[in-house]
CSV table of C-alpha atoms in Angstrom, one decimal:
chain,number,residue,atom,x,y,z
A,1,UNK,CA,-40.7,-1.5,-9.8
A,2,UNK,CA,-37.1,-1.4,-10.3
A,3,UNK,CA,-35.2,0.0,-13.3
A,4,UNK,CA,-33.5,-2.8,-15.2
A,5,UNK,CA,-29.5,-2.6,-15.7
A,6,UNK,CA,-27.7,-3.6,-18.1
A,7,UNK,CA,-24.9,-5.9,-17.4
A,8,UNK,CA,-22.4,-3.4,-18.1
A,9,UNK,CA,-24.2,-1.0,-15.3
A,10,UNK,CA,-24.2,-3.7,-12.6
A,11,UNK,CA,-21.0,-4.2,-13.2
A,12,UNK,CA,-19.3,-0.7,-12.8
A,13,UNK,CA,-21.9,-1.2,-9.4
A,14,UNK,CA,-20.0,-3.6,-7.7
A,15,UNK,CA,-18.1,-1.3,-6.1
A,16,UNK,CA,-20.5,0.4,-4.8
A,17,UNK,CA,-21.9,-2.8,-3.8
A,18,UNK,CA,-19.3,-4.3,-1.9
A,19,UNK,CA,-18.9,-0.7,-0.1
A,20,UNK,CA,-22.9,-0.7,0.8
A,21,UNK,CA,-22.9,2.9,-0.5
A,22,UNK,CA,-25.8,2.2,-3.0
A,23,UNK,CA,-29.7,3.2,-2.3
A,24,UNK,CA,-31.9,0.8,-1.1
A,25,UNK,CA,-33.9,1.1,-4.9
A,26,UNK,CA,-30.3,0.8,-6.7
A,27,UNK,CA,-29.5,-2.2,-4.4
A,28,UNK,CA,-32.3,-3.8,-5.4
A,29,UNK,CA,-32.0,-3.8,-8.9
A,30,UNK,CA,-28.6,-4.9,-9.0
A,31,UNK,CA,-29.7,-8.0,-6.6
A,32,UNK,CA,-32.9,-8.7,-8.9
A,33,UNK,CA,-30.3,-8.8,-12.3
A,34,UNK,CA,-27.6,-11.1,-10.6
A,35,UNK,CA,-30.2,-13.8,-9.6
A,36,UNK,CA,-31.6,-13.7,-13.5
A,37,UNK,CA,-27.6,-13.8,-14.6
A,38,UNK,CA,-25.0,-16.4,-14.5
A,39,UNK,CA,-22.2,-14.2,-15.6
A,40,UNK,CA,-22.8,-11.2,-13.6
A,41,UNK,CA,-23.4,-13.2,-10.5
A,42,UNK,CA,-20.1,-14.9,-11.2
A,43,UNK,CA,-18.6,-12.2,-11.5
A,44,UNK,CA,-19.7,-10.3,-8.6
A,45,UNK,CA,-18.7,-13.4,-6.5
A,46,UNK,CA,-15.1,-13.8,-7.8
A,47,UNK,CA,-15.1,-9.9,-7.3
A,48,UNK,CA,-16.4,-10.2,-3.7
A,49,UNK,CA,-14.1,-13.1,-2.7
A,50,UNK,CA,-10.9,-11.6,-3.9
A,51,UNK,CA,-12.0,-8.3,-1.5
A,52,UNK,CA,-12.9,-10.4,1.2
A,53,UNK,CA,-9.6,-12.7,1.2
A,54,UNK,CA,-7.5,-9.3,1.1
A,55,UNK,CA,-9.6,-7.4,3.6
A,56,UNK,CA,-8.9,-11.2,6.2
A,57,UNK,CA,-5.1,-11.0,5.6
A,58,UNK,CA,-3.2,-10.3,8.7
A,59,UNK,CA,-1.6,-6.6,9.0
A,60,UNK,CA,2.3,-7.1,9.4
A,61,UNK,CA,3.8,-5.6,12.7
A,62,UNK,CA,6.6,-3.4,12.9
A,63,UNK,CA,10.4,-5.0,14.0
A,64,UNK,CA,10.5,-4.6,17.5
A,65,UNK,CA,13.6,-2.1,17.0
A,66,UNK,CA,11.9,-0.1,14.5
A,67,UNK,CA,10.9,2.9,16.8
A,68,UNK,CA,14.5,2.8,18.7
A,69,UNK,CA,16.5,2.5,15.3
A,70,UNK,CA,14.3,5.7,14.3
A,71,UNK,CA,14.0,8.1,17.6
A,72,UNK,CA,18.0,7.3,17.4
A,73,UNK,CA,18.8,8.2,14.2
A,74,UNK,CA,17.0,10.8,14.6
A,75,UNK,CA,19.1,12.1,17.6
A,76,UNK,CA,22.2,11.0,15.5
A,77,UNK,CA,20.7,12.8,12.6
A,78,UNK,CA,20.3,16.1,15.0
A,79,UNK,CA,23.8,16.5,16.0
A,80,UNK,CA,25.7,15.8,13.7
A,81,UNK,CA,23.8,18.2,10.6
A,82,UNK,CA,23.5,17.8,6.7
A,83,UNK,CA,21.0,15.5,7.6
A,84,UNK,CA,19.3,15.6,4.3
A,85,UNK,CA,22.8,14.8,2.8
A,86,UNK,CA,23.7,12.0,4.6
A,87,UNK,CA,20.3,10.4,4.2
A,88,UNK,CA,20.6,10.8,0.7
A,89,UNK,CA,24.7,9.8,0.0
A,90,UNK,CA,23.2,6.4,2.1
A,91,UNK,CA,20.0,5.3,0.1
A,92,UNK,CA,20.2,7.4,-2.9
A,93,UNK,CA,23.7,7.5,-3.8
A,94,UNK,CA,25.3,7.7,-7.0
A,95,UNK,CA,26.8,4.2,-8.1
A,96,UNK,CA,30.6,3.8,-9.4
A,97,UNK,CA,29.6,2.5,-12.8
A,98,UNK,CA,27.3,5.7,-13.4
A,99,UNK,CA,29.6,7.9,-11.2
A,100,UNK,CA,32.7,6.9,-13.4
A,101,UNK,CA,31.7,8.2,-16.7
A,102,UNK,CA,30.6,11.0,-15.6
A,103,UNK,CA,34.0,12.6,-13.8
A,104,UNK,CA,35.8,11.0,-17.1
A,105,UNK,CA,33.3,12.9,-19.3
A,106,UNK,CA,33.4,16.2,-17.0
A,107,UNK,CA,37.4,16.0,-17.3
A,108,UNK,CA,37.6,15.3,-20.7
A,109,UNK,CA,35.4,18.7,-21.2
A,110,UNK,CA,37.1,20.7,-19.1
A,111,UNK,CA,41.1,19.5,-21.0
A,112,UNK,CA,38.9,20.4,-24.0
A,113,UNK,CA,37.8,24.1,-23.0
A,114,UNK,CA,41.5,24.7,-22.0
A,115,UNK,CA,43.3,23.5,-24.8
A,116,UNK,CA,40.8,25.5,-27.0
B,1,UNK,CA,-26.3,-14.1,-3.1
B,2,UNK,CA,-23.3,-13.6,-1.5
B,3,UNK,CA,-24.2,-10.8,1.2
B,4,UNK,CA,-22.4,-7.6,1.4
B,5,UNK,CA,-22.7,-6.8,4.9
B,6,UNK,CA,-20.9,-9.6,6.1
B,7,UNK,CA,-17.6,-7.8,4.2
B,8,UNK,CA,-18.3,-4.5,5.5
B,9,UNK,CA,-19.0,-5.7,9.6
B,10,UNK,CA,-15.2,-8.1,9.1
B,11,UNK,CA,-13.5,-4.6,8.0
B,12,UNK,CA,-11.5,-3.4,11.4
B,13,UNK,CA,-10.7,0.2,10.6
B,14,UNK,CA,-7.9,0.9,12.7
B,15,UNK,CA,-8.5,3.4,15.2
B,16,UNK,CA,-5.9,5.9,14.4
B,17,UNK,CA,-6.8,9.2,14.6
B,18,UNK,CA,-9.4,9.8,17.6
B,19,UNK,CA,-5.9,8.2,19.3
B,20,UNK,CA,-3.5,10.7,18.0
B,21,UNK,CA,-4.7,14.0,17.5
B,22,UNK,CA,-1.9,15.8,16.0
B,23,UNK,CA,1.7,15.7,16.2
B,24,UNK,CA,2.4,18.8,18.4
B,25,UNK,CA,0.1,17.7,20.9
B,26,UNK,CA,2.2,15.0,21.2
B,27,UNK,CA,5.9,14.2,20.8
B,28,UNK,CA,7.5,12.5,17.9
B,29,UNK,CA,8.1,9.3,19.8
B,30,UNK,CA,4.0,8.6,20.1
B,31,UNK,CA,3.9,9.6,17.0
B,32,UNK,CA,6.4,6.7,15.4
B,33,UNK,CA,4.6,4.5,18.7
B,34,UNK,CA,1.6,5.2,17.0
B,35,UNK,CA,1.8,4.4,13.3
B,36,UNK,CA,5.1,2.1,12.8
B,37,UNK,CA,2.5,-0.9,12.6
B,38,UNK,CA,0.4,0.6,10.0
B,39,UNK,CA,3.6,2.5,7.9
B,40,UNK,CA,5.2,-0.8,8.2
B,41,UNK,CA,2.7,-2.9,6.8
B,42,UNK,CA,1.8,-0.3,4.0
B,43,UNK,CA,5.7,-0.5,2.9
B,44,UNK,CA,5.5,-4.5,2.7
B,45,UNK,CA,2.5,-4.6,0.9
B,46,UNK,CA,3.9,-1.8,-1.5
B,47,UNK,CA,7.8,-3.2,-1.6
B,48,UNK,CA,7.0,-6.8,-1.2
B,49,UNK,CA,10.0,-7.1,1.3
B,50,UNK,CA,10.4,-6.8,4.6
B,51,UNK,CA,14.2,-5.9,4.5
B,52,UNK,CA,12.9,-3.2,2.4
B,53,UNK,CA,10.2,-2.0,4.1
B,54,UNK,CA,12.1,-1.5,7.3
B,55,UNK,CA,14.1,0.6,5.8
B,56,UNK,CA,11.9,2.2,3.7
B,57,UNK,CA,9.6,3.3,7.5
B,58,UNK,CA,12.9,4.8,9.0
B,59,UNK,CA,13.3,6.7,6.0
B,60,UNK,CA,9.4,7.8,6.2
B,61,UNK,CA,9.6,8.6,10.2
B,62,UNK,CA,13.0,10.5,9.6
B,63,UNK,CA,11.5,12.4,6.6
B,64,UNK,CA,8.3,13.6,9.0
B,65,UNK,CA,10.5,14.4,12.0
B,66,UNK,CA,12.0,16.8,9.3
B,67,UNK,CA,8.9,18.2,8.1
B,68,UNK,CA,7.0,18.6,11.2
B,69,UNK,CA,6.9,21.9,10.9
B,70,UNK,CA,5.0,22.1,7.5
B,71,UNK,CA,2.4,20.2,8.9
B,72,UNK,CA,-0.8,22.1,8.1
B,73,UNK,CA,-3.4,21.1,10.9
B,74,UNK,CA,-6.2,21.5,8.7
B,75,UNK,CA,-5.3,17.9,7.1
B,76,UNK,CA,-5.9,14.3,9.1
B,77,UNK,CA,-2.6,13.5,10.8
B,78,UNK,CA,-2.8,9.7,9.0
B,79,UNK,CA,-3.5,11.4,5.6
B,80,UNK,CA,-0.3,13.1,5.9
B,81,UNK,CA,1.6,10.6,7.1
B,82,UNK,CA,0.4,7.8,4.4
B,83,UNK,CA,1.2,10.5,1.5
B,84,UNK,CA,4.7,10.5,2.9
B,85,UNK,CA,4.8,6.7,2.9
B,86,UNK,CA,3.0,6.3,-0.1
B,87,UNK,CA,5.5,8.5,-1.7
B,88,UNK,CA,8.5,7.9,-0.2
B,89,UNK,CA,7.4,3.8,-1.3
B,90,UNK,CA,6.4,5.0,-5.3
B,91,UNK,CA,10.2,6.4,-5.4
B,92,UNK,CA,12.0,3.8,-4.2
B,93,UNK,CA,10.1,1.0,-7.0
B,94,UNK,CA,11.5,3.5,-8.9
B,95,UNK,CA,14.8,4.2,-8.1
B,96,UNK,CA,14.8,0.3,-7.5
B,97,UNK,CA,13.6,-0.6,-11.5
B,98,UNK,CA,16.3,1.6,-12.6
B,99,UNK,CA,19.4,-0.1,-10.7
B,100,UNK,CA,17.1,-3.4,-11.9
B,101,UNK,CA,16.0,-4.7,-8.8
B,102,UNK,CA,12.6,-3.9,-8.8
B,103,UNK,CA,10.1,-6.4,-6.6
B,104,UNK,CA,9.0,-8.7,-9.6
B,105,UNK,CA,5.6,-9.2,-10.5
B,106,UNK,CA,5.6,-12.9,-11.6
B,107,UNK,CA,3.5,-15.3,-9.8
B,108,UNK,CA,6.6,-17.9,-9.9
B,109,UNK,CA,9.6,-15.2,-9.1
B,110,UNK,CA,7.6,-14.7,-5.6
B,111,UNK,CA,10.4,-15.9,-2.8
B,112,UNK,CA,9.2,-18.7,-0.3
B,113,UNK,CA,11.4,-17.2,2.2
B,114,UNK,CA,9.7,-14.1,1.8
B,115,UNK,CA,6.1,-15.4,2.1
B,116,UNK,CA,7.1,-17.5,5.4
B,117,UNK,CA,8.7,-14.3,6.8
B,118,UNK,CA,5.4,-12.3,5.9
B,119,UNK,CA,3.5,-14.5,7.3
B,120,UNK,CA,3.2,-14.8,11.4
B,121,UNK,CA,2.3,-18.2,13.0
B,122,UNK,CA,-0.9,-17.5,15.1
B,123,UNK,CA,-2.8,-19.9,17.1
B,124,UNK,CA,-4.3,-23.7,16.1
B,125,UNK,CA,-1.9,-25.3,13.6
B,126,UNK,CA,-4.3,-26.3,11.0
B,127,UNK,CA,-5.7,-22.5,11.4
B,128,UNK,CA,-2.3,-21.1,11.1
B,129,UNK,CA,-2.1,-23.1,8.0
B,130,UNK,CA,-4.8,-21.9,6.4
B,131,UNK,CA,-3.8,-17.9,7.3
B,132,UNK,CA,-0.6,-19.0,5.5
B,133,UNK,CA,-1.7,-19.5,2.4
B,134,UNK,CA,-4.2,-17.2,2.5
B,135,UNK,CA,-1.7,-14.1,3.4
B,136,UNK,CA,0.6,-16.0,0.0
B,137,UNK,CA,-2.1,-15.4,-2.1
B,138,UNK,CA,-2.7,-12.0,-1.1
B,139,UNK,CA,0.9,-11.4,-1.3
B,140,UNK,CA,1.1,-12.8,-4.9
B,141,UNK,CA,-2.4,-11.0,-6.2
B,142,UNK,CA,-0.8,-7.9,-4.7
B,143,UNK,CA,2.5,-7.7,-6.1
B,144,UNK,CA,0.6,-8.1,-9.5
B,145,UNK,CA,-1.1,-5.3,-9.8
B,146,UNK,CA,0.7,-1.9,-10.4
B,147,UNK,CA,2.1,0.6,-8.3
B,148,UNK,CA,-0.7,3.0,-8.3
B,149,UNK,CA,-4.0,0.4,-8.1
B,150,UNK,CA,-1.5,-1.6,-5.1
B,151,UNK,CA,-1.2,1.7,-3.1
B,152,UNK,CA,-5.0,2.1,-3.8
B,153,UNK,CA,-5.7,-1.3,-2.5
B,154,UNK,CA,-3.7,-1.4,0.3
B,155,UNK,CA,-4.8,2.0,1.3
B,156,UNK,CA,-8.7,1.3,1.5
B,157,UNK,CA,-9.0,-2.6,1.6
B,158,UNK,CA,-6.0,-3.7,4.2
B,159,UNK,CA,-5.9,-0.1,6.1
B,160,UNK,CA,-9.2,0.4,6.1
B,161,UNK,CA,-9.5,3.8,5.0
B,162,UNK,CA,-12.5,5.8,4.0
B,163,UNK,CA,-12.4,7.4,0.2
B,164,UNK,CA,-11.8,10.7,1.5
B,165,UNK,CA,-8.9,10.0,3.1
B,166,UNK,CA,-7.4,8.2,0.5
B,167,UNK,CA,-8.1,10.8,-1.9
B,168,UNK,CA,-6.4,13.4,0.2
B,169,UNK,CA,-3.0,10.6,0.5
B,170,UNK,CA,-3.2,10.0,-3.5
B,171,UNK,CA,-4.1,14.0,-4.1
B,172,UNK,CA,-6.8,12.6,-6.5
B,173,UNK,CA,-10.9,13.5,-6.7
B,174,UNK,CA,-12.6,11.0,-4.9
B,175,UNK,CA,-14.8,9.8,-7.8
B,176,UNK,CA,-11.2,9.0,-9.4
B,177,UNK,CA,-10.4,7.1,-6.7
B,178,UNK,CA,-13.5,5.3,-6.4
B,179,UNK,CA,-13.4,4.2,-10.0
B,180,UNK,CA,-9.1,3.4,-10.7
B,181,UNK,CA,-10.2,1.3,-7.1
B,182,UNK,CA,-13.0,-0.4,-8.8
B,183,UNK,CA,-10.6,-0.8,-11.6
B,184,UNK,CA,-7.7,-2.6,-9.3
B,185,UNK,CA,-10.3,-4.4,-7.2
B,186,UNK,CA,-11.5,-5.9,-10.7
B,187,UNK,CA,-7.9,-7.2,-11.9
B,188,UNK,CA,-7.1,-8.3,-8.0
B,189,UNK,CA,-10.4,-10.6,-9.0
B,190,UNK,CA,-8.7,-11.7,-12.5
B,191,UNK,CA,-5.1,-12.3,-10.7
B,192,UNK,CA,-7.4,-14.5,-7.7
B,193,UNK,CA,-8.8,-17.0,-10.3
B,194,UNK,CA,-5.9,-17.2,-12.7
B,195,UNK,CA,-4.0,-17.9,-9.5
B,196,UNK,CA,-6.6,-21.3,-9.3
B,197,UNK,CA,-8.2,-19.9,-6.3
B,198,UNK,CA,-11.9,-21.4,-5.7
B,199,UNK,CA,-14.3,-18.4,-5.5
């Protein structure tokens, strides 16, 4: 005989569930309560359909010049050095209208400390 | 009842690792052979862009070529590579929110041009159809859910990897990751019917 669940239970199951990683007794019992319950077993199905669409989607495939683009950058990269600086100055860099305020603000400080 | 083993026999786990045993054994060109595909579509699914995401993979490739050195051969070669990716993808949401260009999370505010360039043209017309919209709505459900319960998503459902190894890319216990997935996979199910889909 299996141990009856709550609805709250079978639904922090369906997980497990979907993922076939419950026993064959716990299985069971969560089976037996969505045939006696609407809800549940609407939920489990919106639950298992939203899975199932994602898990069909087609994986994306890489530009063909992805792996050239890399292996030369990474020669590029090699010889020429600071390679960690010039990667960041090109996706991380500062922008003007932050940049700006700060060189004002630093040379305002620094006529400040000399006139004092 | 809907059954559960038809979901788990449709999964295609890619075959990663029993093909590339560790990056010393083999140079870094395999390596970037062997897991642009899967860094690529991790970064689209994470960015939403695929200008984006090709950038976003150089930057991951360059930033392992670098770090090749610390890579500790007791961890999974694809573990370490998707915490780079999954990392390297977190910061630039961020850095992209701050300048205000952050991927948007609207239903509505999702490009066209975007979808259509996601999406590849395979096979019978009508089928092709069908993968379209299919792939839209995953693309919208996706980009609604947040940074963390996307990478989990992505991660496990579209990369097919096992809890383990997700836990070792996220550097989370794996009952942690089991239940924020459970968590994500319930709000993907919310997004899915307020999107009008027929479950």
């Amino acid at each position: 005989m299996n141990a009856r669940l709550d609805h709250q239970e079978v639904r922090g199951l369906f997980g497990a569930l979907l993922d076939e990683e419950l026993t064959d007794g716990k299985a069971a019992s969560v089976r037996e309560h969505l045939d006696g319950c609407t809800d549940c077993r609407i939920g489990w199905d919106r639950y298992a359909r939203a899975i199932e669409l994602v898990r069909k989607v087609a994986r994306e495939k890489a530009p063909p010049s992805l792996a050239s683009t890399i292996l030369w950058r990474v020669r590029r990269e090699g010889l020429f050095g600071a390679r960690g600086l010039v990667r960041a100055h090109a996706h991380y860099r500062v922008p003007i209208e932050v940049m700006l305020p700060v060189v004002l603000g630093a040379a305002i400080a620094a006529l400040i400390l000399l006139w004092l | 009842m809907q059954s559960t083993g038809i979901l788990a026999e449709e999964r295609t786990a890619p075959a990663r690792e029993s093909e590339v045993p560790s990056p010393r054994a083999l140079g870094f060109e395999e390596l970037v052979v062997a897991y642009q595909d899967s860094v690529f579509d991790f970064c689209c699914r994470m960015l939403g862009d695929r200008e984006e995401a090709t950038d976003q993979a150089q930057e991951i490739f360059i930033s392992i070529h670098q770090s090749l050195a610390s890579f500790r051969e007791a961890s999974k070669l694809s573990t370490w590579v998707f915490r780079v990716a999954k990392n390297h993808c977190l910061n630039r949401l961020k850095y992209l929110r701050r300048r205000g260009r952050g991927r948007s999370f609207a239903v509505e505010d999702v490009a066209e041009d975007s979808l259509q360039a996601a999406v590849p043209d395979l096979g019978h017309p009508d089928d092709a159809l069908v993968r379209k919209d299919q792939a839209a709505i995953v693309h919208r459900a996706i980009a609604q859910l947040d940074d963390d319960q996307r990478a989990l998503v992505v991660l496990r459902e579209i990369e097919g990897m096992a809890y383990e190894e997700i836990a070792g890319v996220v550097d989370l216990p794996i009952g942690t990751v089991k239940s924020r997935l459970h968590r994500a996979r319930e709000r993907l199910a919310e997004i899915v019917v307020a999107m009008g889909v027929e479950t």
